[in-house]
């Protein structure tokens, strides 16, 4: 964004518009403003300005439709400049930076996507997005996406020419990439390498791929090396090729059945919870409880109690008396550890740099963790002291791990809910026991998850996997933040509580978090591919999704993906089976091109999760006669 | 190709006009892009420094002119783009901001590759962050694969100058002395909080880059004073504090 020195000329104004960008905080969501198309000498801009209340009412009297005010210079007063925090709140987007936009299902929201991957979401309060889109028509040339009917792609000048010439040729009924895929499908009898070489070149020409960006390639290359697991993973067989490799990952051939709908349920209620307790206070039916929690989360007032079980502070089978005893013991233990660092003298600290460094980083991070949340708001907030004390005590509890950035994010919602230093500490310990590998020095836990995520995408959506691989993103680094702090930065304070309690049930399978990632990527797939985003834009787009992911929808989808996988469980290759917690079948995966046509018939009954019969080897079978190929894919990080 | 230059080329060849080469003058930073005339030059800028010195805040102040005292610490890698015009030239700065903790080093360093400018950042109320500048500089040079550090445009930024005098641990003089010993990088003292010198810092960075680039494209004829690499005249100019060039001589 920038501050023009000249006065712009409004071409089109509309009011009652809320705009959210990646830098917009939750509390900004509710400020209404006007969205205009403004003409400057350097180009036309979309300009959003927050409105004073009086201005809103004034404009509500006017025709709520877009009014064309050509050659009319702006005279109205809008709150120019900065807000109380010194933020300049006008948002200005050059039309030539706009890559695409998408209207959401209800038609009240519009996502603007810029060429560099930045997102803005526009909420229309007084009318729907269609009338805005039609008013854009005069200034931008755009076409409807063929893959997503709610998405519009802005045409560059050269694009329009190309599109036109294609249209004149009347060659392609569908868009260029579909054409290529069809072409590939129909070629059975030719050697792969030749075909793929030819097709890939054709794809590049048809998609008029942007020139290669050497900096991005170099960065991605180094990143691949950083993310390569030191521990060798189960060997993945592939047909060796110089530049192109047939994806020989066994199981790529598995055809998934359609995704079943998985409706969410209601949260666990106090009544249901109490019913599961026996007279001594033992929880008798923890598995059934976990099922309910997985299905619908926990009622907010009940979380305080149930989380202590989910986080292994209280054993399910503990009686009331045993819990009291445990609590006393744990309280003592906590304060003993707290005393250890509390009594560290400044002189001791001077000779203890590891301790000093951790202390200093915790101090800094506590001051920038969830400070907009009412619980941590304001200066001299006691809760910040507790956050600090717990993290410092955790350093003493697990000095090998110490403090790693991201931990304060995981602790903050727990403390807020428990509102007790001791209980929050032990629940945090339970959480850390589940995810501590994320924070280890060698980062092996993160690397493993990223590579597992890649494997899952290869299996569930080869087209997306191929796209990511071809755009230097096969290392899945752009999902790093999702995994490190389990989506903490991506969801608002309420949603994150529900997501975490669902993940803590370990249902429906191991690594369900990864399936949640696959679900979000599935939702974003069209946007990434239709915008032809590269490495940096993918990273930006995914970063910008923060606070804009719909949780229940994503959870349903993730569960649906789980059922898809289970429906073909017997056909899944071992490395996938291991990810979702199934026993490996220890079959030798052999790539046998002679068996190429022996397509396995997957079981389509999604309710039947029994292993089905497989053809006995990980054939390179191309589902629906599709051929998958990719360029020089670096299998070392897969 | 010059030593120290990244080897990946740029979207647009950079051409300097003679008037831009005047040493000592503060660059004219204009804050709107001129897209009609030509494509802008894309420059990759990396902000480095200890956790909590205000890297993300500097970036957000510069790009969106907003400051959030309680913004989160960065996890992973983030970047923002910003179009600016300096001395009549249009630039797009792609500014990369990373997590500072040692643990995430392997995931941070790949992003140094292909950088055009590096901002080394410390907080004036945090001596450790100042002491670590040398480590950041070394880490950058190593992983950015810059062959000769002395000709790479580093800018040293002392952030948080808004803190009360009593809390300051690093004086301007001390910082200048460090800069002089470490490639004679320009020093800019900033406050992302009250917007002091933030634009000037990025402007100085681009100007430093442009001067180096200009020197490369034209033979050394003009630089008659250039007897040693360290004391080349194009290095002595800087915008803030305004008197860097002179004070360097004094020290």
PDB file of N, CA, C and O in Angstrom, chain A residues 455-482:
ATOM      1  N   UNK A 455       3.092 -36.771   1.084  1.00  0.00           N
ATOM      2  CA  UNK A 455       2.650 -38.107   0.665  1.00  0.00           C
ATOM      3  C   UNK A 455       1.127 -38.190   0.603  1.00  0.00           C
ATOM      4  O   UNK A 455       0.561 -38.780  -0.321  1.00  0.00           O
ATOM      5  N   UNK A 456       0.472 -37.596   1.594  1.00  0.00           N
ATOM      6  CA  UNK A 456      -0.992 -37.637   1.616  1.00  0.00           C
ATOM      7  C   UNK A 456      -1.588 -36.862   0.448  1.00  0.00           C
ATOM      8  O   UNK A 456      -2.584 -37.275  -0.148  1.00  0.00           O
ATOM      9  N   UNK A 457      -0.971 -35.726   0.122  1.00  0.00           N
ATOM     10  CA  UNK A 457      -1.485 -34.949  -1.003  1.00  0.00           C
ATOM     11  C   UNK A 457      -1.258 -35.709  -2.313  1.00  0.00           C
ATOM     12  O   UNK A 457      -2.127 -35.745  -3.182  1.00  0.00           O
ATOM     13  N   UNK A 458      -0.095 -36.359  -2.431  1.00  0.00           N
ATOM     14  CA  UNK A 458       0.181 -37.152  -3.635  1.00  0.00           C
ATOM     15  C   UNK A 458      -0.908 -38.211  -3.809  1.00  0.00           C
ATOM     16  O   UNK A 458      -1.411 -38.447  -4.905  1.00  0.00           O
ATOM     17  N   UNK A 459      -1.299 -38.810  -2.706  1.00  0.00           N
ATOM     18  CA  UNK A 459      -2.287 -39.884  -2.795  1.00  0.00           C
ATOM     19  C   UNK A 459      -3.707 -39.362  -3.015  1.00  0.00           C
ATOM     20  O   UNK A 459      -4.457 -39.886  -3.824  1.00  0.00           O
ATOM     21  N   UNK A 460      -4.061 -38.324  -2.281  1.00  0.00           N
ATOM     22  CA  UNK A 460      -5.458 -37.872  -2.336  1.00  0.00           C
ATOM     23  C   UNK A 460      -5.720 -36.930  -3.504  1.00  0.00           C
ATOM     24  O   UNK A 460      -6.835 -36.804  -3.959  1.00  0.00           O
ATOM     25  N   UNK A 461      -4.686 -36.242  -3.941  1.00  0.00           N
ATOM     26  CA  UNK A 461      -4.895 -35.268  -5.013  1.00  0.00           C
ATOM     27  C   UNK A 461      -3.624 -35.123  -5.857  1.00  0.00           C
ATOM     28  O   UNK A 461      -2.892 -34.140  -5.730  1.00  0.00           O
ATOM     29  N   UNK A 462      -3.364 -36.105  -6.715  1.00  0.00           N
ATOM     30  CA  UNK A 462      -2.118 -36.086  -7.486  1.00  0.00           C
ATOM     31  C   UNK A 462      -1.952 -34.811  -8.322  1.00  0.00           C
ATOM     32  O   UNK A 462      -0.841 -34.332  -8.503  1.00  0.00           O
ATOM     33  N   UNK A 463      -3.076 -34.284  -8.773  1.00  0.00           N
ATOM     34  CA  UNK A 463      -2.996 -33.080  -9.601  1.00  0.00           C
ATOM     35  C   UNK A 463      -2.434 -31.901  -8.812  1.00  0.00           C
ATOM     36  O   UNK A 463      -1.568 -31.170  -9.281  1.00  0.00           O
ATOM     37  N   UNK A 464      -2.924 -31.741  -7.581  1.00  0.00           N
ATOM     38  CA  UNK A 464      -2.409 -30.669  -6.727  1.00  0.00           C
ATOM     39  C   UNK A 464      -0.950 -30.935  -6.361  1.00  0.00           C
ATOM     40  O   UNK A 464      -0.109 -30.031  -6.396  1.00  0.00           O
ATOM     41  N   UNK A 465      -0.643 -32.186  -6.040  1.00  0.00           N
ATOM     42  CA  UNK A 465       0.728 -32.530  -5.676  1.00  0.00           C
ATOM     43  C   UNK A 465       1.674 -32.191  -6.822  1.00  0.00           C
ATOM     44  O   UNK A 465       2.756 -31.635  -6.625  1.00  0.00           O
ATOM     45  N   UNK A 466       1.241 -32.515  -8.017  1.00  0.00           N
ATOM     46  CA  UNK A 466       2.072 -32.233  -9.183  1.00  0.00           C
ATOM     47  C   UNK A 466       2.255 -30.727  -9.355  1.00  0.00           C
ATOM     48  O   UNK A 466       3.348 -30.246  -9.646  1.00  0.00           O
ATOM     49  N   UNK A 467       1.168 -30.002  -9.156  1.00  0.00           N
ATOM     50  CA  UNK A 467       1.273 -28.550  -9.276  1.00  0.00           C
ATOM     51  C   UNK A 467       2.274 -27.991  -8.264  1.00  0.00           C
ATOM     52  O   UNK A 467       3.125 -27.172  -8.592  1.00  0.00           O
ATOM     53  N   UNK A 468       2.158 -28.452  -7.023  1.00  0.00           N
ATOM     54  CA  UNK A 468       3.063 -27.950  -5.983  1.00  0.00           C
ATOM     55  C   UNK A 468       4.509 -28.315  -6.306  1.00  0.00           C
ATOM     56  O   UNK A 468       5.411 -27.488  -6.168  1.00  0.00           O
ATOM     57  N   UNK A 469       4.721 -29.544  -6.752  1.00  0.00           N
ATOM     58  CA  UNK A 469       6.080 -29.967  -7.091  1.00  0.00           C
ATOM     59  C   UNK A 469       6.662 -29.101  -8.203  1.00  0.00           C
ATOM     60  O   UNK A 469       7.824 -28.725  -8.171  1.00  0.00           O
ATOM     61  N   UNK A 470       5.830 -28.792  -9.152  1.00  0.00           N
ATOM     62  CA  UNK A 470       6.316 -28.008 -10.289  1.00  0.00           C
ATOM     63  C   UNK A 470       6.492 -26.540  -9.936  1.00  0.00           C
ATOM     64  O   UNK A 470       7.034 -25.776 -10.724  1.00  0.00           O
ATOM     65  N   UNK A 471       5.991 -26.133  -8.804  1.00  0.00           N
ATOM     66  CA  UNK A 471       6.141 -24.736  -8.393  1.00  0.00           C
ATOM     67  C   UNK A 471       6.941 -24.630  -7.105  1.00  0.00           C
ATOM     68  O   UNK A 471       6.631 -23.827  -6.228  1.00  0.00           O
ATOM     69  N   UNK A 472       7.967 -25.446  -7.037  1.00  0.00           N
ATOM     70  CA  UNK A 472       8.946 -25.388  -5.951  1.00  0.00           C
ATOM     71  C   UNK A 472       8.313 -25.482  -4.571  1.00  0.00           C
ATOM     72  O   UNK A 472       8.849 -24.974  -3.596  1.00  0.00           O
ATOM     73  N   UNK A 473       7.153 -26.106  -4.473  1.00  0.00           N
ATOM     74  CA  UNK A 473       6.480 -26.129  -3.177  1.00  0.00           C
ATOM     75  C   UNK A 473       6.217 -27.540  -2.666  1.00  0.00           C
ATOM     76  O   UNK A 473       5.458 -27.723  -1.723  1.00  0.00           O
ATOM     77  N   UNK A 474       6.842 -28.514  -3.308  1.00  0.00           N
ATOM     78  CA  UNK A 474       6.644 -29.902  -2.894  1.00  0.00           C
ATOM     79  C   UNK A 474       7.166 -30.195  -1.505  1.00  0.00           C
ATOM     80  O   UNK A 474       6.825 -31.208  -0.906  1.00  0.00           O
ATOM     81  N   UNK A 475       7.998 -29.306  -0.974  1.00  0.00           N
ATOM     82  CA  UNK A 475       8.488 -29.519   0.393  1.00  0.00           C
ATOM     83  C   UNK A 475       7.439 -29.130   1.442  1.00  0.00           C
ATOM     84  O   UNK A 475       7.645 -29.354   2.622  1.00  0.00           O
ATOM     85  N   UNK A 476       6.343 -28.529   1.003  1.00  0.00           N
ATOM     86  CA  UNK A 476       5.214 -28.164   1.869  1.00  0.00           C
ATOM     87  C   UNK A 476       5.597 -27.168   2.967  1.00  0.00           C
ATOM     88  O   UNK A 476       4.885 -27.019   3.960  1.00  0.00           O
ATOM     89  N   UNK A 477       6.707 -26.467   2.757  1.00  0.00           N
ATOM     90  CA  UNK A 477       7.148 -25.526   3.786  1.00  0.00           C
ATOM     91  C   UNK A 477       6.062 -24.507   4.132  1.00  0.00           C
ATOM     92  O   UNK A 477       5.969 -24.039   5.263  1.00  0.00           O
ATOM     93  N   UNK A 478       5.230 -24.186   3.148  1.00  0.00           N
ATOM     94  CA  UNK A 478       4.197 -23.172   3.388  1.00  0.00           C
ATOM     95  C   UNK A 478       3.193 -23.607   4.458  1.00  0.00           C
ATOM     96  O   UNK A 478       2.408 -22.797   4.933  1.00  0.00           O
ATOM     97  N   UNK A 479       3.214 -24.881   4.840  1.00  0.00           N
ATOM     98  CA  UNK A 479       2.334 -25.346   5.927  1.00  0.00           C
ATOM     99  C   UNK A 479       3.050 -25.388   7.272  1.00  0.00           C
ATOM    100  O   UNK A 479       2.502 -25.897   8.255  1.00  0.00           O
ATOM    101  N   UNK A 480       4.268 -24.879   7.325  1.00  0.00           N
ATOM    102  CA  UNK A 480       5.084 -24.970   8.532  1.00  0.00           C
ATOM    103  C   UNK A 480       4.366 -24.422   9.765  1.00  0.00           C
ATOM    104  O   UNK A 480       4.303 -25.060  10.805  1.00  0.00           O
ATOM    105  N   UNK A 481       3.809 -23.230   9.647  1.00  0.00           N
ATOM    106  CA  UNK A 481       3.164 -22.612  10.812  1.00  0.00           C
ATOM    107  C   UNK A 481       1.933 -23.402  11.253  1.00  0.00           C
ATOM    108  O   UNK A 481       1.682 -23.557  12.449  1.00  0.00           O
ATOM    109  N   UNK A 482       1.175 -23.910  10.282  1.00  0.00           N
ATOM    110  CA  UNK A 482       0.004 -24.728  10.621  1.00  0.00           C
ATOM    111  C   UNK A 482       0.415 -25.848  11.572  1.00  0.00           C
ATOM    112  O   UNK A 482      -0.241 -26.107  12.566  1.00  0.00           O
TER     113      UNK A 482
END
